Amino acid sequence: MCGIVGYVGHRPVQDVLLAGLEKLEYRGYDSAGISIQNDGRLDSTRSVGNLERLKAALEGVGDGGVAVLAPPATAGIGHTRWATHGRVTEENAHPHYDDEGRVHVVVNGIVENYLELKHELLDAGARFTSETDVEVIAHLIARGLDEHGFVDAVRLAYNRLRGHYSFVAVAAEEPDVLVGARKECPLIVGRGDGEQFLASGIPAFLAHTRTVQALEDDELVVLRPDHVEFLTAAGEPFERDTYEVDWDADAAEKGGYETFMLKEIHEQADAVAETIADRTVRADGVDLPELDDELLRSAKRIVIVACGTSYHAGLIGRYALEGWARVPVEMDIASEYRYRNPVVGPGDLVIGITQSGETLDTLAAMRLARERGATVLAVTNIMGSQATRDADGVVYTRAGLEISVAATKTFVAQVAVMYLLALRIAELRGTLDADERTRIVGAFKRIPHDIGTLLERCGDIVERVAARHYDKDFFLYLGRHTGLAVCLEGALKLKEISYIATDAYAAGEMKHGPIALLDENTPVVVVATDSPVLEKVISNMQEVRVRGACVIAVATEGADLGEHAEEVLPVPATDWMLQPLLAVIPLQLLAYRIARLRGLNVDQPRNLAKTVTVE
């Protein structure tokens, strides 16, 4: 997740870029940088760390920082970044440029075919200074400058890229010109009087203009102080309507959504895409260069410890690790694990999952395991958090800052990481053949698109179900296999933000007690997506309906469950083990709409905090 900003106009560009990056810092906070056009050259300053480190470097007080003198410079680009390739270094930070410094680029996203392009460029004599995918864009553009000119060089480079990304480029010999392009990552134009803005989010320029234009996939935009031109990827110019944004500052931070939670639900496609990005470049497998292969291959047993939503992500991970990698997996709530004198030691791989990296019980469980000789791996969203310092290895989720207390996008990112681990270990241990890995990885890479499709389609159905049931005082959630973990997470969301008493149960256990709670007023939410246990789940649905309860089924598109449920919430078809990444989303939205209909503050539920740092 990266925040990118571009400006061309009459203001001192450094001030505009830094102010814009402040509004986007939540999208990335491990490095930052700016490049400005300054008297026929491009000056760049980059720093590792948050935006304050960049400001210090610009003032000449950072480690080796060199001040960039913005006036009279009035055009440039900037970024605030979450790393997607290896450790964070100043060389890997944006902006990136070609070996002659003719072109500078900032990017949000991933170029999947960068290795192929890099080898081609190396053969042609290019010199690379980093290991990132971004640098290939700058080299491709620079190679086409003399023959095609800047705008066409950008367009031709864009047409050679595969992946999901947006980028903005500047060239030393083209003063007061920015060129942006989009492929499945947001890029918005801000229109001003004698000045133009380009950013990954409207808040970056809202202080200067409320007139905006949206860039769509396979489109490019050329910005000059007094003119904006839109082009197709084939080079055909076209017109794009402007519209006025009437957000206040608070709404701007929410990206136009009514709450942070709704915004973060809609950011889940990006969260998964960023998390798997460079890790699924190979068609037949997963790469996790941050981890030692032998560490993963040699694990005799895996223990997962986590709390709350992270615990539910771990449950899904257990099914994938056992099913694909054939490793025995133990799952435990961290607050219980740390006090039960567990049998753990050398040969065990203990995975602690914590969104913040500061969850006290999870940290204590990880430390206990490490003290007894186990290898400890942290899965977290926050670089530099305590979990990263306590672990032998770290795999980062890349969900960006999550503000709403109820976790949504961090959950799907955690599940994605658990799938990555399971696929990597399966390959190392030889428990999945190449054809099966290729099939699963292909489906995995389509998940961000599936999430986007799902969010576009399910709103009206969820609204109808919520309107029918928001005043009920009890819900029961039922599921089997990975569907049980999805139910636990969906029920938690409903409890957290609507304050409705909700129980989530293994469907096969329903007859052992919870069935006594059912009557004609009970909504029963059942995860009935395609899986080897679907027939068993349908049988449980029939048992529920006999008692008069109302069944709300989350089902795979195309499945005919109408005779078994009053309402069906369809999700796109995918590999059945990956289905939780989709099945949880209607449940998040259902909880959200019910809470809103009850007039509650979904971003700040009562009695809850974002990070639990006490017992």
mmCIF file of N, CA and C in Angstrom, residues 352-425:
data_model
loop_
_atom_site.group_PDB
_atom_site.id
_atom_site.type_symbol
_atom_site.label_atom_id
_atom_site.label_comp_id
_atom_site.label_asym_id
_atom_site.label_seq_id
_atom_site.Cartn_x
_atom_site.Cartn_y
_atom_site.Cartn_z
ATOM 1 N N GLY A 352 2.811 -16.563 15.737
ATOM 2 C CA GLY A 352 1.988 -15.603 16.467
ATOM 3 C C GLY A 352 1.379 -14.607 15.500
ATOM 4 N N ILE A 353 0.057 -14.522 15.480
ATOM 5 C CA ILE A 353 -0.638 -13.605 14.576
ATOM 6 C C ILE A 353 -1.177 -12.442 15.397
ATOM 7 N N THR A 354 -0.781 -11.226 15.048
ATOM 8 C CA THR A 354 -1.235 -10.038 15.764
ATOM 9 C C THR A 354 -1.253 -8.859 14.812
ATOM 10 N N GLN A 355 -2.406 -8.278 14.606
ATOM 11 C CA GLN A 355 -2.554 -7.163 13.677
ATOM 12 C C GLN A 355 -1.606 -6.030 14.040
ATOM 13 N N SER A 356 -1.593 -5.640 15.301
ATOM 14 C CA SER A 356 -0.800 -4.488 15.739
ATOM 15 C C SER A 356 0.641 -4.838 16.044
ATOM 16 N N GLY A 357 0.912 -6.124 16.294
ATOM 17 C CA GLY A 357 2.238 -6.511 16.751
ATOM 18 C C GLY A 357 2.491 -6.172 18.198
ATOM 19 N N GLU A 358 1.447 -5.744 18.904
ATOM 20 C CA GLU A 358 1.599 -5.322 20.296
ATOM 21 C C GLU A 358 0.616 -6.022 21.232
ATOM 22 N N THR A 359 -0.105 -7.021 20.762
ATOM 23 C CA THR A 359 -1.108 -7.705 21.586
ATOM 24 C C THR A 359 -0.411 -8.462 22.705
ATOM 25 N N LEU A 360 -0.684 -8.076 23.943
ATOM 26 C CA LEU A 360 0.089 -8.560 25.083
ATOM 27 C C LEU A 360 0.068 -10.072 25.213
ATOM 28 N N ASP A 361 -1.123 -10.681 25.150
ATOM 29 C CA ASP A 361 -1.212 -12.129 25.341
ATOM 30 C C ASP A 361 -0.477 -12.887 24.242
ATOM 31 N N THR A 362 -0.572 -12.410 23.013
ATOM 32 C CA THR A 362 0.119 -13.073 21.908
ATOM 33 C C THR A 362 1.627 -12.942 22.059
ATOM 34 N N LEU A 363 2.102 -11.772 22.452
ATOM 35 C CA LEU A 363 3.530 -11.587 22.686
ATOM 36 C C LEU A 363 4.029 -12.516 23.786
ATOM 37 N N ALA A 364 3.258 -12.651 24.866
ATOM 38 C CA ALA A 364 3.664 -13.521 25.968
ATOM 39 C C ALA A 364 3.717 -14.979 25.532
ATOM 40 N N ALA A 365 2.759 -15.413 24.714
ATOM 41 C CA ALA A 365 2.748 -16.787 24.215
ATOM 42 C C ALA A 365 3.952 -17.035 23.308
ATOM 43 N N MET A 366 4.279 -16.066 22.471
ATOM 44 C CA MET A 366 5.432 -16.198 21.591
ATOM 45 C C MET A 366 6.729 -16.298 22.394
ATOM 46 N N ARG A 367 6.853 -15.475 23.424
ATOM 47 C CA ARG A 367 8.073 -15.486 24.244
ATOM 48 C C ARG A 367 8.218 -16.800 24.992
ATOM 49 N N LEU A 368 7.096 -17.312 25.497
ATOM 50 C CA LEU A 368 7.134 -18.591 26.201
ATOM 51 C C LEU A 368 7.650 -19.692 25.275
ATOM 52 N N ALA A 369 7.118 -19.729 24.061
ATOM 53 C CA ALA A 369 7.538 -20.756 23.105
ATOM 54 C C ALA A 369 9.015 -20.612 22.756
ATOM 55 N N ARG A 370 9.465 -19.383 22.580
ATOM 56 C CA ARG A 370 10.862 -19.167 22.216
ATOM 57 C C ARG A 370 11.802 -19.554 23.360
ATOM 58 N N GLU A 371 11.405 -19.249 24.585
ATOM 59 C CA GLU A 371 12.214 -19.627 25.750
ATOM 60 C C GLU A 371 12.396 -21.135 25.845
ATOM 61 N N ARG A 372 11.421 -21.887 25.342
ATOM 62 C CA ARG A 372 11.483 -23.347 25.426
ATOM 63 C C ARG A 372 12.097 -23.990 24.186
ATOM 64 N N GLY A 373 12.656 -23.163 23.315
ATOM 65 C CA GLY A 373 13.428 -23.704 22.205
ATOM 66 C C GLY A 373 12.729 -23.762 20.875
ATOM 67 N N ALA A 374 11.467 -23.308 20.797
ATOM 68 C CA ALA A 374 10.751 -23.315 19.520
ATOM 69 C C ALA A 374 11.217 -22.161 18.642
ATOM 70 N N THR A 375 11.061 -22.318 17.339
ATOM 71 C CA THR A 375 11.269 -21.217 16.407
ATOM 72 C C THR A 375 9.967 -20.433 16.302
ATOM 73 N N VAL A 376 10.065 -19.108 16.397
ATOM 74 C CA VAL A 376 8.864 -18.275 16.462
ATOM 75 C C VAL A 376 8.796 -17.358 15.249
ATOM 76 N N LEU A 377 7.632 -17.354 14.629
ATOM 77 C CA LEU A 377 7.369 -16.533 13.449
ATOM 78 C C LEU A 377 6.228 -15.573 13.770
ATOM 79 N N ALA A 378 6.391 -14.301 13.418
ATOM 80 C CA ALA A 378 5.336 -13.297 13.630
ATOM 81 C C ALA A 378 4.642 -12.977 12.313
ATOM 82 N N VAL A 379 3.323 -12.890 12.356
ATOM 83 C CA VAL A 379 2.520 -12.392 11.242
ATOM 84 C C VAL A 379 1.852 -11.120 11.738
ATOM 85 N N THR A 380 2.230 -9.972 11.184
ATOM 86 C CA THR A 380 1.730 -8.702 11.690
ATOM 87 C C THR A 380 1.651 -7.673 10.578
ATOM 88 N N ASN A 381 0.944 -6.586 10.852
ATOM 89 C CA ASN A 381 0.751 -5.521 9.879
ATOM 90 C C ASN A 381 1.666 -4.327 10.124
ATOM 91 N N ILE A 382 2.330 -4.292 11.282
ATOM 92 C CA ILE A 382 3.038 -3.086 11.700
ATOM 93 C C ILE A 382 4.538 -3.339 11.784
ATOM 94 N N MET A 383 5.291 -2.678 10.926
ATOM 95 C CA MET A 383 6.746 -2.791 10.953
ATOM 96 C C MET A 383 7.288 -2.151 12.230
ATOM 97 N N GLY A 384 8.306 -2.796 12.813
ATOM 98 C CA GLY A 384 8.929 -2.260 14.013
ATOM 99 C C GLY A 384 8.160 -2.519 15.282
ATOM 100 N N SER A 385 7.028 -3.224 15.205
ATOM 101 C CA SER A 385 6.254 -3.526 16.412
ATOM 102 C C SER A 385 6.996 -4.554 17.269
ATOM 103 N N GLN A 386 6.541 -4.721 18.497
ATOM 104 C CA GLN A 386 7.234 -5.606 19.421
ATOM 105 C C GLN A 386 7.294 -7.040 18.906
ATOM 106 N N ALA A 387 6.253 -7.497 18.258
ATOM 107 C CA ALA A 387 6.242 -8.867 17.743
ATOM 108 C C ALA A 387 7.388 -9.096 16.763
ATOM 109 N N THR A 388 7.728 -8.092 15.962
ATOM 110 C CA THR A 388 8.814 -8.252 14.991
ATOM 111 C C THR A 388 10.157 -8.364 15.690
ATOM 112 N N ARG A 389 10.275 -7.782 16.873
ATOM 113 C CA ARG A 389 11.537 -7.842 17.617
ATOM 114 C C ARG A 389 11.654 -9.121 18.425
ATOM 115 N N ASP A 390 10.515 -9.726 18.753
ATOM 116 C CA ASP A 390 10.521 -10.935 19.575
ATOM 117 C C ASP A 390 10.619 -12.221 18.756
ATOM 118 N N ALA A 391 10.449 -12.131 17.438
ATOM 119 C CA ALA A 391 10.332 -13.331 16.603
ATOM 120 C C ALA A 391 11.635 -13.645 15.877
ATOM 121 N N ASP A 392 11.769 -14.906 15.465
ATOM 122 C CA ASP A 392 12.906 -15.331 14.647
ATOM 123 C C ASP A 392 12.707 -14.965 13.177
ATOM 124 N N GLY A 393 11.475 -14.764 12.770
ATOM 125 C CA GLY A 393 11.164 -14.377 11.401
ATOM 126 C C GLY A 393 9.831 -13.652 11.371
ATOM 127 N N VAL A 394 9.608 -12.853 10.336
ATOM 128 C CA VAL A 394 8.388 -12.052 10.222
ATOM 129 C C VAL A 394 7.842 -12.154 8.807
ATOM 130 N N VAL A 395 6.535 -12.331 8.689
ATOM 131 C CA VAL A 395 5.852 -12.160 7.406
ATOM 132 C C VAL A 395 4.835 -11.043 7.605
ATOM 133 N N TYR A 396 4.990 -9.972 6.852
ATOM 134 C CA TYR A 396 4.104 -8.820 7.002
ATOM 135 C C TYR A 396 2.845 -8.961 6.154
ATOM 136 N N THR A 397 1.718 -8.630 6.759
ATOM 137 C CA THR A 397 0.546 -8.316 5.959
ATOM 138 C C THR A 397 0.732 -6.888 5.463
ATOM 139 N N ARG A 398 0.005 -6.525 4.424
ATOM 140 C CA ARG A 398 0.198 -5.196 3.833
ATOM 141 C C ARG A 398 -1.155 -4.525 3.645
ATOM 142 N N ALA A 399 -1.897 -4.452 4.736
ATOM 143 C CA ALA A 399 -3.254 -3.936 4.658
ATOM 144 C C ALA A 399 -3.326 -2.419 4.762
ATOM 145 N N GLY A 400 -2.233 -1.762 5.133
ATOM 146 C CA GLY A 400 -2.306 -0.347 5.410
ATOM 147 C C GLY A 400 -2.955 -0.107 6.763
ATOM 148 N N LEU A 401 -2.956 1.139 7.204
ATOM 149 C CA LEU A 401 -3.503 1.481 8.507
ATOM 150 C C LEU A 401 -5.002 1.183 8.552
ATOM 151 N N GLU A 402 -5.424 0.498 9.600
ATOM 152 C CA GLU A 402 -6.841 0.221 9.822
ATOM 153 C C GLU A 402 -7.287 1.018 11.035
ATOM 154 N N ILE A 403 -8.239 1.925 10.827
ATOM 155 C CA ILE A 403 -8.646 2.854 11.878
ATOM 156 C C ILE A 403 -9.838 2.337 12.658
ATOM 157 N N SER A 404 -10.827 1.768 11.968
ATOM 158 C CA SER A 404 -11.993 1.240 12.665
ATOM 159 C C SER A 404 -11.570 0.136 13.631
ATOM 160 N N VAL A 405 -12.167 0.118 14.811
ATOM 161 C CA VAL A 405 -11.792 -0.875 15.824
ATOM 162 C C VAL A 405 -12.079 -2.296 15.324
ATOM 163 N N ALA A 406 -13.218 -2.494 14.677
ATOM 164 C CA ALA A 406 -13.569 -3.823 14.167
ATOM 165 C C ALA A 406 -12.700 -4.146 12.955
ATOM 166 N N ALA A 407 -11.916 -5.204 13.053
ATOM 167 C CA ALA A 407 -10.968 -5.559 11.991
ATOM 168 C C ALA A 407 -11.698 -6.146 10.791
ATOM 169 N N THR A 408 -11.325 -5.686 9.608
ATOM 170 C CA THR A 408 -11.871 -6.234 8.354
ATOM 171 C C THR A 408 -10.733 -6.535 7.386
ATOM 172 N N LYS A 409 -10.107 -5.481 6.869
ATOM 173 C CA LYS A 409 -9.067 -5.718 5.863
ATOM 174 C C LYS A 409 -7.836 -6.379 6.476
ATOM 175 N N THR A 410 -7.552 -6.144 7.757
ATOM 176 C CA THR A 410 -6.415 -6.837 8.360
ATOM 177 C C THR A 410 -6.697 -8.333 8.496
ATOM 178 N N PHE A 411 -7.968 -8.705 8.669
ATOM 179 C CA PHE A 411 -8.323 -10.122 8.756
ATOM 180 C C PHE A 411 -8.040 -10.836 7.439
ATOM 181 N N VAL A 412 -8.521 -10.292 6.325
ATOM 182 C CA VAL A 412 -8.315 -10.985 5.046
ATOM 183 C C VAL A 412 -6.836 -11.013 4.683
ATOM 184 N N ALA A 413 -6.089 -9.976 5.079
ATOM 185 C CA ALA A 413 -4.651 -9.987 4.814
ATOM 186 C C ALA A 413 -3.953 -11.074 5.632
ATOM 187 N N GLN A 414 -4.395 -11.273 6.877
ATOM 188 C CA GLN A 414 -3.823 -12.348 7.695
ATOM 189 C C GLN A 414 -4.135 -13.719 7.108
ATOM 190 N N VAL A 415 -5.369 -13.905 6.671
ATOM 191 C CA VAL A 415 -5.731 -15.177 6.037
ATOM 192 C C VAL A 415 -4.878 -15.396 4.794
ATOM 193 N N ALA A 416 -4.668 -14.340 4.014
ATOM 194 C CA ALA A 416 -3.843 -14.462 2.811
ATOM 195 C C ALA A 416 -2.424 -14.903 3.156
ATOM 196 N N VAL A 417 -1.859 -14.349 4.225
ATOM 197 C CA VAL A 417 -0.511 -14.750 4.641
ATOM 198 C C VAL A 417 -0.491 -16.220 5.054
ATOM 199 N N MET A 418 -1.518 -16.680 5.744
ATOM 200 C CA MET A 418 -1.550 -18.091 6.151
ATOM 201 C C MET A 418 -1.609 -19.005 4.922
ATOM 202 N N TYR A 419 -2.344 -18.594 3.896
ATOM 203 C CA TYR A 419 -2.350 -19.370 2.650
ATOM 204 C C TYR A 419 -0.965 -19.370 1.998
ATOM 205 N N LEU A 420 -0.292 -18.220 2.009
ATOM 206 C CA LEU A 420 1.054 -18.149 1.442
ATOM 207 C C LEU A 420 1.995 -19.116 2.151
ATOM 208 N N LEU A 421 1.927 -19.133 3.480
ATOM 209 C CA LEU A 421 2.778 -20.033 4.253
ATOM 210 C C LEU A 421 2.459 -21.489 3.925
ATOM 211 N N ALA A 422 1.172 -21.803 3.850
ATOM 212 C CA ALA A 422 0.777 -23.188 3.576
ATOM 213 C C ALA A 422 1.252 -23.634 2.197
ATOM 214 N N LEU A 423 1.126 -22.764 1.206
ATOM 215 C CA LEU A 423 1.567 -23.121 -0.143
ATOM 216 C C LEU A 423 3.084 -23.262 -0.220
ATOM 217 N N ARG A 424 3.790 -22.363 0.460
ATOM 218 C CA ARG A 424 5.252 -22.447 0.437
ATOM 219 C C ARG A 424 5.741 -23.729 1.100
ATOM 220 N N ILE A 425 5.188 -24.063 2.254
ATOM 221 C CA ILE A 425 5.611 -25.272 2.953
ATOM 222 C C ILE A 425 5.224 -26.509 2.150
#
